[in-house]
């Protein structure tokens, strides 16, 4: 400690004063260490806060050199150069994502931020698509209803040889009506009118739905719905299960085999009613798109079926999971809620 003070000065100071001086120096050094530690802690906290922000952040000196970049900025250097060419304060689309760039100047430094607004832009597009789809569904609904009525009349007047053609026409119209109903439901939002009733009611709905759907392969359906009661909206839950059934049929139709098997079962598990829908058709190619509205990897379909099913299940306080099993299995859980 004394090495920090000139020896001549110490020699000219009395013993008591020398001890006091050394004590003060020691206290000063300890305080310096404390201040340095606090500074490092605040710096670490500041850097941690900057790192957890959702934006990419660049701080640029007056000479255009980088003063600071967070990790998101380092990962986004390519899109930064794009925005730089446009003068910042702009929206940039890059590799399927949308970014909003903003810049501000403070104390001689320029702070530039880039916010990923991909989800926000997608939501805006979905709202627009939903409105357009709902409008089209309303416009199509009346003429389709008239055609459906005419086919019912036609069925009574044609001979037995022609009836299969009319039946196929009715199936096609039923498919259009189902798409219209799904579109209107999705655009308005799902509100479940839950009533205590037996799950057995769903079994007939599922079997009837199979008869209404058009397919070319030999497809068998096995149902095992437990005789239990739950509070649910029969109409909505039927639509959800039908969508999974049709999804399974389409997967079998697109698969390599000439025949397929679908199994639908329901059972009770504590406060839950659990449904399993299994099929041996084509595997799911992109799990991230499964429940995205207006997105589909199927050859036929509008991308609304499973998105609407998710809304229905969530309206029943439930969730949907694609199980990691050998046989493709979707699990639907809804609260029994009696």
CSV table of C-alpha atoms in Angstrom, one decimal:
chain,number,residue,atom,x,y,z
A,1,UNK,CA,0.0,0.0,0.0
A,2,UNK,CA,2.8,2.4,1.0
A,3,UNK,CA,4.4,1.9,-2.5
A,4,UNK,CA,1.6,4.1,-3.8
A,5,UNK,CA,2.9,7.1,-1.8
A,6,UNK,CA,6.3,8.8,-2.1
A,7,UNK,CA,8.6,7.4,0.6
A,8,UNK,CA,9.9,10.9,1.4
A,9,UNK,CA,6.4,12.1,2.2
A,10,UNK,CA,5.8,9.2,4.5
A,11,UNK,CA,9.1,9.9,6.3
A,12,UNK,CA,8.0,13.4,7.0
A,13,UNK,CA,4.6,12.3,8.4
A,14,UNK,CA,4.2,11.3,12.0
A,15,UNK,CA,3.2,7.7,12.8
A,16,UNK,CA,-0.4,8.5,13.6
A,17,UNK,CA,-0.9,10.7,10.5
A,18,UNK,CA,0.8,8.0,8.4
A,19,UNK,CA,-1.7,5.4,9.6
A,20,UNK,CA,-4.6,7.7,8.8
A,21,UNK,CA,-3.3,8.5,5.4
A,22,UNK,CA,-2.9,4.8,4.6
A,23,UNK,CA,-6.4,4.1,5.9
A,24,UNK,CA,-7.8,6.8,3.6
A,25,UNK,CA,-5.9,5.4,0.7
A,26,UNK,CA,-7.2,1.9,1.4
A,27,UNK,CA,-10.7,3.2,1.6
A,28,UNK,CA,-10.3,5.1,-1.6
A,29,UNK,CA,-9.0,2.0,-3.4
A,30,UNK,CA,-11.9,-0.1,-2.1
A,31,UNK,CA,-14.4,2.5,-3.2
A,32,UNK,CA,-12.8,2.5,-6.6
A,33,UNK,CA,-13.2,-1.3,-6.9
A,34,UNK,CA,-16.8,-0.9,-5.8
A,35,UNK,CA,-17.5,1.8,-8.4
A,36,UNK,CA,-15.8,-0.3,-11.1
A,37,UNK,CA,-17.9,-3.4,-10.2
A,38,UNK,CA,-21.1,-1.3,-10.3
A,39,UNK,CA,-20.1,0.1,-13.7
A,40,UNK,CA,-19.4,-3.4,-15.1
A,41,UNK,CA,-22.7,-4.7,-13.6
A,42,UNK,CA,-24.7,-1.8,-15.2
A,43,UNK,CA,-22.9,-2.3,-18.5
A,44,UNK,CA,-23.7,-6.0,-18.5
A,45,UNK,CA,-27.4,-5.2,-17.6
A,46,UNK,CA,-27.5,-2.6,-20.4
A,47,UNK,CA,-26.1,-5.1,-22.9
A,48,UNK,CA,-28.5,-7.8,-21.7
A,49,UNK,CA,-31.5,-5.5,-22.2
A,50,UNK,CA,-30.2,-4.6,-25.7
A,51,UNK,CA,-29.8,-8.2,-26.6
A,52,UNK,CA,-33.3,-9.3,-25.5
A,53,UNK,CA,-35.0,-6.5,-27.5
A,54,UNK,CA,-36.9,-7.9,-30.5
A,55,UNK,CA,-35.2,-5.4,-32.8
A,56,UNK,CA,-31.8,-5.5,-34.5
A,57,UNK,CA,-29.9,-2.4,-33.4
A,58,UNK,CA,-27.0,-0.6,-35.0
A,59,UNK,CA,-25.3,2.5,-33.4
A,60,UNK,CA,-23.1,4.4,-36.0
A,61,UNK,CA,-20.5,7.0,-35.4
A,62,UNK,CA,-20.3,10.3,-37.3
A,63,UNK,CA,-17.6,8.9,-39.5
A,64,UNK,CA,-20.0,6.0,-40.4
A,65,UNK,CA,-18.1,3.4,-38.5
A,66,UNK,CA,-20.1,1.0,-36.2
A,67,UNK,CA,-20.0,2.0,-32.6
A,68,UNK,CA,-22.2,-1.0,-31.5
A,69,UNK,CA,-24.3,-3.9,-32.9
A,70,UNK,CA,-26.4,-6.4,-31.0
A,71,UNK,CA,-26.5,-10.0,-32.1
A,72,UNK,CA,-29.7,-9.6,-34.2
A,73,UNK,CA,-28.0,-6.8,-36.1
A,74,UNK,CA,-25.0,-9.0,-36.8
A,75,UNK,CA,-27.3,-11.7,-38.2
A,76,UNK,CA,-29.2,-9.1,-40.3
A,77,UNK,CA,-26.3,-7.3,-42.0
A,78,UNK,CA,-27.5,-8.2,-45.4
A,79,UNK,CA,-30.9,-6.7,-45.0
A,80,UNK,CA,-29.2,-3.6,-43.3
A,81,UNK,CA,-27.3,-3.0,-46.6
A,82,UNK,CA,-30.6,-3.2,-48.5
A,83,UNK,CA,-32.2,-0.6,-46.2
A,84,UNK,CA,-29.1,1.6,-46.3
A,85,UNK,CA,-29.4,1.9,-50.1
A,86,UNK,CA,-32.9,3.2,-49.6
A,87,UNK,CA,-32.0,5.7,-46.9
A,88,UNK,CA,-33.6,3.7,-44.0
A,89,UNK,CA,-37.1,4.7,-42.5
A,90,UNK,CA,-38.6,2.1,-44.9
A,91,UNK,CA,-40.0,-1.4,-45.1
A,92,UNK,CA,-37.8,-4.1,-46.6
A,93,UNK,CA,-38.8,-7.6,-47.7
A,94,UNK,CA,-35.9,-10.1,-47.4
A,95,UNK,CA,-36.0,-13.9,-47.7
A,96,UNK,CA,-39.7,-14.1,-47.1
A,97,UNK,CA,-39.7,-11.7,-44.1
A,98,UNK,CA,-40.7,-8.1,-43.7
A,99,UNK,CA,-38.6,-5.6,-41.7
A,100,UNK,CA,-39.4,-2.0,-40.6
A,101,UNK,CA,-36.3,0.2,-40.5
A,102,UNK,CA,-36.2,3.4,-38.4
A,103,UNK,CA,-33.4,5.7,-37.5
A,104,UNK,CA,-32.8,8.5,-35.0
A,105,UNK,CA,-29.8,10.7,-34.1
A,106,UNK,CA,-28.6,11.5,-30.6
A,107,UNK,CA,-25.3,13.0,-29.3
A,108,UNK,CA,-23.6,12.7,-32.6
A,109,UNK,CA,-24.5,9.0,-33.2
A,110,UNK,CA,-27.1,7.5,-35.4
A,111,UNK,CA,-29.3,4.7,-33.9
A,112,UNK,CA,-30.9,2.4,-36.5
A,113,UNK,CA,-33.4,-0.3,-35.6
A,114,UNK,CA,-35.0,-3.1,-37.7
A,115,UNK,CA,-38.2,-4.7,-36.5
A,116,UNK,CA,-39.5,-8.0,-37.9
A,117,UNK,CA,-43.1,-7.2,-38.9
A,118,UNK,CA,-43.7,-10.4,-40.8
A,119,UNK,CA,-46.5,-11.6,-38.5
A,120,UNK,CA,-48.2,-8.2,-38.5
A,121,UNK,CA,-48.1,-8.0,-42.3
A,122,UNK,CA,-49.5,-11.5,-42.5
A,123,UNK,CA,-52.2,-10.7,-40.1
A,124,UNK,CA,-53.2,-7.6,-42.2
A,125,UNK,CA,-53.3,-9.8,-45.3
A,126,UNK,CA,-55.4,-12.4,-43.5
A,127,UNK,CA,-57.9,-9.8,-42.5
A,128,UNK,CA,-58.2,-8.6,-46.1
A,129,UNK,CA,-58.4,-12.1,-47.4
A,130,UNK,CA,-61.0,-13.0,-44.8
A,131,UNK,CA,-63.2,-10.0,-45.8
A,132,UNK,CA,-62.9,-10.8,-49.5
A,133,UNK,CA,-63.6,-14.5,-48.9
A,134,UNK,CA,-66.6,-13.7,-46.7
A,135,UNK,CA,-68.0,-11.4,-49.4
A,136,UNK,CA,-67.5,-14.0,-52.1
A,137,UNK,CA,-69.1,-16.7,-49.9
A,138,UNK,CA,-72.2,-14.5,-49.5
A,139,UNK,CA,-72.4,-13.8,-53.2
A,140,UNK,CA,-72.1,-17.5,-54.1
A,141,UNK,CA,-74.3,-18.9,-51.4
A,142,UNK,CA,-77.7,-18.0,-53.0
A,143,UNK,CA,-77.0,-19.4,-56.5
A,144,UNK,CA,-75.5,-22.6,-55.0
A,145,UNK,CA,-78.6,-23.0,-52.9
A,146,UNK,CA,-80.8,-22.7,-56.0
A,147,UNK,CA,-78.7,-25.2,-57.9
A,148,UNK,CA,-78.9,-27.6,-54.9
A,149,UNK,CA,-82.7,-27.3,-54.8
A,150,UNK,CA,-82.9,-28.0,-58.6
A,151,UNK,CA,-80.7,-31.1,-58.3
A,152,UNK,CA,-83.1,-32.5,-55.6
A,153,UNK,CA,-86.0,-32.0,-58.1
A,154,UNK,CA,-83.9,-33.4,-60.9
A,155,UNK,CA,-83.2,-36.6,-58.9
A,156,UNK,CA,-86.9,-37.4,-58.8
A,157,UNK,CA,-87.3,-37.1,-62.5
A,158,UNK,CA,-84.3,-38.9,-64.0
A,159,UNK,CA,-84.0,-42.6,-64.7
A,160,UNK,CA,-81.9,-45.0,-62.6
A,161,UNK,CA,-79.0,-44.9,-65.1
A,162,UNK,CA,-78.7,-41.1,-64.7
A,163,UNK,CA,-79.1,-40.9,-60.9
A,164,UNK,CA,-75.4,-41.6,-60.1
A,165,UNK,CA,-74.5,-38.5,-62.1
A,166,UNK,CA,-77.0,-36.4,-60.1
A,167,UNK,CA,-75.7,-37.9,-56.8
A,168,UNK,CA,-72.1,-36.9,-57.8
A,169,UNK,CA,-73.4,-33.4,-58.6
A,170,UNK,CA,-75.0,-33.2,-55.2
A,171,UNK,CA,-71.7,-34.2,-53.5
A,172,UNK,CA,-69.9,-31.5,-55.4
A,173,UNK,CA,-72.5,-28.9,-54.4
A,174,UNK,CA,-72.3,-30.1,-50.8
A,175,UNK,CA,-68.5,-29.6,-50.9
A,176,UNK,CA,-69.0,-26.0,-52.2
A,177,UNK,CA,-71.6,-25.4,-49.5
A,178,UNK,CA,-69.2,-26.7,-46.8
A,179,UNK,CA,-66.5,-24.4,-48.1
A,180,UNK,CA,-68.9,-21.4,-47.9
A,181,UNK,CA,-69.9,-22.3,-44.4
A,182,UNK,CA,-66.3,-22.7,-43.3
A,183,UNK,CA,-65.4,-19.4,-44.8
A,184,UNK,CA,-68.2,-17.5,-43.2
A,185,UNK,CA,-67.5,-19.2,-39.8
A,186,UNK,CA,-63.8,-18.4,-40.0
A,187,UNK,CA,-64.4,-14.7,-41.0
A,188,UNK,CA,-67.0,-14.1,-38.2
A,189,UNK,CA,-65.1,-16.0,-35.5
A,190,UNK,CA,-66.2,-19.2,-33.7
A,191,UNK,CA,-68.4,-19.0,-30.6
A,192,UNK,CA,-69.3,-22.4,-29.1
A,193,UNK,CA,-72.8,-23.0,-27.7
A,194,UNK,CA,-71.9,-25.8,-25.4
A,195,UNK,CA,-74.6,-28.2,-24.2
A,196,UNK,CA,-74.2,-31.3,-22.1
A,197,UNK,CA,-74.8,-34.3,-24.4
A,198,UNK,CA,-73.4,-37.7,-25.3
A,199,UNK,CA,-70.3,-38.0,-27.5
A,200,UNK,CA,-72.2,-40.8,-29.3
A,201,UNK,CA,-74.0,-38.1,-31.4
A,202,UNK,CA,-70.7,-37.4,-33.1
A,203,UNK,CA,-70.3,-41.0,-34.4
A,204,UNK,CA,-73.3,-40.7,-36.8
A,205,UNK,CA,-72.0,-37.3,-38.0
A,206,UNK,CA,-68.6,-38.7,-38.8
A,207,UNK,CA,-70.0,-41.7,-40.7
A,208,UNK,CA,-72.5,-39.6,-42.7
A,209,UNK,CA,-69.6,-37.2,-43.6
A,210,UNK,CA,-67.7,-40.0,-45.2
A,211,UNK,CA,-70.6,-40.8,-47.4
A,212,UNK,CA,-70.8,-37.2,-48.6
A,213,UNK,CA,-67.2,-36.9,-49.6
A,214,UNK,CA,-65.8,-37.8,-53.0
A,215,UNK,CA,-62.8,-40.1,-53.2
A,216,UNK,CA,-61.5,-42.8,-55.6
A,217,UNK,CA,-59.6,-45.2,-53.4
A,218,UNK,CA,-60.8,-48.0,-51.2
A,219,UNK,CA,-60.9,-46.3,-47.8
A,220,UNK,CA,-62.2,-47.9,-44.6
A,221,UNK,CA,-63.3,-46.1,-41.5
A,222,UNK,CA,-63.3,-47.4,-37.9
A,223,UNK,CA,-64.9,-45.4,-35.1
A,224,UNK,CA,-64.7,-46.0,-31.4
A,225,UNK,CA,-66.4,-43.2,-29.6
A,226,UNK,CA,-66.8,-43.8,-25.9
A,227,UNK,CA,-70.4,-43.4,-24.4
A,228,UNK,CA,-69.6,-40.5,-22.2
A,229,UNK,CA,-71.2,-37.1,-21.7
A,230,UNK,CA,-69.5,-33.7,-22.2
A,231,UNK,CA,-70.5,-30.1,-22.8
A,232,UNK,CA,-69.8,-29.3,-26.4
A,233,UNK,CA,-71.3,-27.6,-29.5
A,234,UNK,CA,-72.4,-30.6,-31.7
A,235,UNK,CA,-72.5,-28.6,-34.9
A,236,UNK,CA,-69.1,-27.0,-34.5
A,237,UNK,CA,-67.3,-30.1,-33.2
A,238,UNK,CA,-68.8,-32.1,-36.0
A,239,UNK,CA,-67.3,-29.6,-38.5
A,240,UNK,CA,-63.9,-29.9,-36.8
A,241,UNK,CA,-63.9,-33.7,-36.8
A,242,UNK,CA,-65.1,-33.8,-40.4
A,243,UNK,CA,-62.2,-31.5,-41.5
A,244,UNK,CA,-59.8,-34.0,-39.9
A,245,UNK,CA,-61.6,-36.9,-41.6
A,246,UNK,CA,-61.4,-35.1,-45.0
A,247,UNK,CA,-57.8,-34.3,-44.4
A,248,UNK,CA,-57.1,-38.0,-43.8
A,249,UNK,CA,-59.0,-39.0,-47.0
A,250,UNK,CA,-57.0,-36.4,-49.1
A,251,UNK,CA,-53.8,-37.8,-47.6
A,252,UNK,CA,-54.7,-41.3,-48.6
A,253,UNK,CA,-55.8,-40.1,-52.1
A,254,UNK,CA,-52.4,-38.5,-52.5
A,255,UNK,CA,-50.5,-41.4,-51.1
A,256,UNK,CA,-48.9,-44.3,-53.0
A,257,UNK,CA,-51.3,-47.1,-51.9
A,258,UNK,CA,-54.6,-48.0,-53.5
A,259,UNK,CA,-56.4,-48.4,-50.3
A,260,UNK,CA,-56.3,-46.7,-46.9
A,261,UNK,CA,-57.6,-46.9,-43.3
A,262,UNK,CA,-58.9,-44.2,-41.0
A,263,UNK,CA,-59.6,-44.6,-37.3
A,264,UNK,CA,-61.4,-42.1,-35.1
A,265,UNK,CA,-61.7,-42.8,-31.4
A,266,UNK,CA,-62.7,-40.7,-28.4
A,267,UNK,CA,-62.1,-41.4,-24.7
A,268,UNK,CA,-62.1,-39.7,-21.3
A,269,UNK,CA,-58.9,-38.6,-19.5
A,270,UNK,CA,-59.4,-36.8,-16.2
A,271,UNK,CA,-61.0,-33.4,-17.1
A,272,UNK,CA,-60.4,-33.9,-20.8
A,273,UNK,CA,-62.3,-35.6,-23.7
A,274,UNK,CA,-59.6,-36.8,-26.1
A,275,UNK,CA,-60.0,-37.6,-29.8
A,276,UNK,CA,-57.5,-39.5,-31.9
A,277,UNK,CA,-57.7,-39.3,-35.7
A,278,UNK,CA,-55.3,-41.8,-37.4
A,279,UNK,CA,-54.7,-42.5,-41.1
A,280,UNK,CA,-52.1,-44.3,-43.2
A,281,UNK,CA,-52.0,-41.7,-45.9
A,282,UNK,CA,-49.3,-39.2,-47.1
A,283,UNK,CA,-47.2,-37.8,-44.3
A,284,UNK,CA,-47.4,-34.1,-43.2
A,285,UNK,CA,-44.8,-32.3,-45.2
A,286,UNK,CA,-44.8,-28.9,-43.4
A,287,UNK,CA,-46.0,-29.0,-39.8
A,288,UNK,CA,-45.6,-25.2,-39.5
A,289,UNK,CA,-48.3,-24.6,-42.2
A,290,UNK,CA,-50.9,-27.1,-40.7
A,291,UNK,CA,-53.1,-24.5,-39.0
A,292,UNK,CA,-52.2,-21.5,-41.1
A,293,UNK,CA,-55.3,-20.1,-42.8
A,294,UNK,CA,-55.3,-20.0,-46.6
A,295,UNK,CA,-52.1,-22.1,-46.6
A,296,UNK,CA,-52.2,-25.7,-47.9
A,297,UNK,CA,-49.8,-28.3,-49.3
A,298,UNK,CA,-52.7,-30.5,-50.5
A,299,UNK,CA,-53.7,-30.9,-54.2
A,300,UNK,CA,-57.2,-29.8,-53.3
A,301,UNK,CA,-58.4,-27.6,-50.5
A,302,UNK,CA,-58.4,-24.0,-49.5
A,303,UNK,CA,-56.3,-24.0,-46.4
A,304,UNK,CA,-59.2,-23.2,-44.1
A,305,UNK,CA,-60.3,-26.6,-42.8
A,306,UNK,CA,-57.7,-27.2,-40.0
A,307,UNK,CA,-57.4,-23.5,-39.3
A,308,UNK,CA,-61.2,-23.5,-38.6
A,309,UNK,CA,-60.9,-26.7,-36.6
A,310,UNK,CA,-58.3,-25.1,-34.4
A,311,UNK,CA,-60.7,-22.2,-33.7
A,312,UNK,CA,-63.5,-24.7,-32.8
A,313,UNK,CA,-61.2,-26.7,-30.5
A,314,UNK,CA,-59.9,-23.5,-28.8
A,315,UNK,CA,-63.5,-22.3,-28.3
A,316,UNK,CA,-64.0,-25.6,-26.3
A,317,UNK,CA,-60.9,-24.8,-24.2
A,318,UNK,CA,-58.9,-27.4,-26.0
A,319,UNK,CA,-55.8,-27.9,-28.1
A,320,UNK,CA,-54.6,-29.9,-31.1
A,321,UNK,CA,-51.4,-31.9,-31.4
A,322,UNK,CA,-49.8,-33.9,-34.2
A,323,UNK,CA,-48.5,-36.8,-32.2
A,324,UNK,CA,-45.0,-38.2,-32.8
A,325,UNK,CA,-46.1,-41.7,-33.5
A,326,UNK,CA,-45.4,-44.3,-36.2
A,327,UNK,CA,-48.9,-43.9,-37.6
A,328,UNK,CA,-50.0,-40.3,-38.4
A,329,UNK,CA,-52.2,-39.3,-35.5
A,330,UNK,CA,-53.9,-36.0,-34.6
A,331,UNK,CA,-54.9,-35.6,-31.0
A,332,UNK,CA,-57.8,-33.2,-30.1
A,333,UNK,CA,-58.4,-32.4,-26.4
A,334,UNK,CA,-61.4,-30.5,-25.2
A,335,UNK,CA,-62.5,-29.8,-21.6
A,336,UNK,CA,-65.3,-32.1,-20.5
A,337,UNK,CA,-66.7,-29.1,-18.5
A,338,UNK,CA,-70.0,-30.6,-17.4
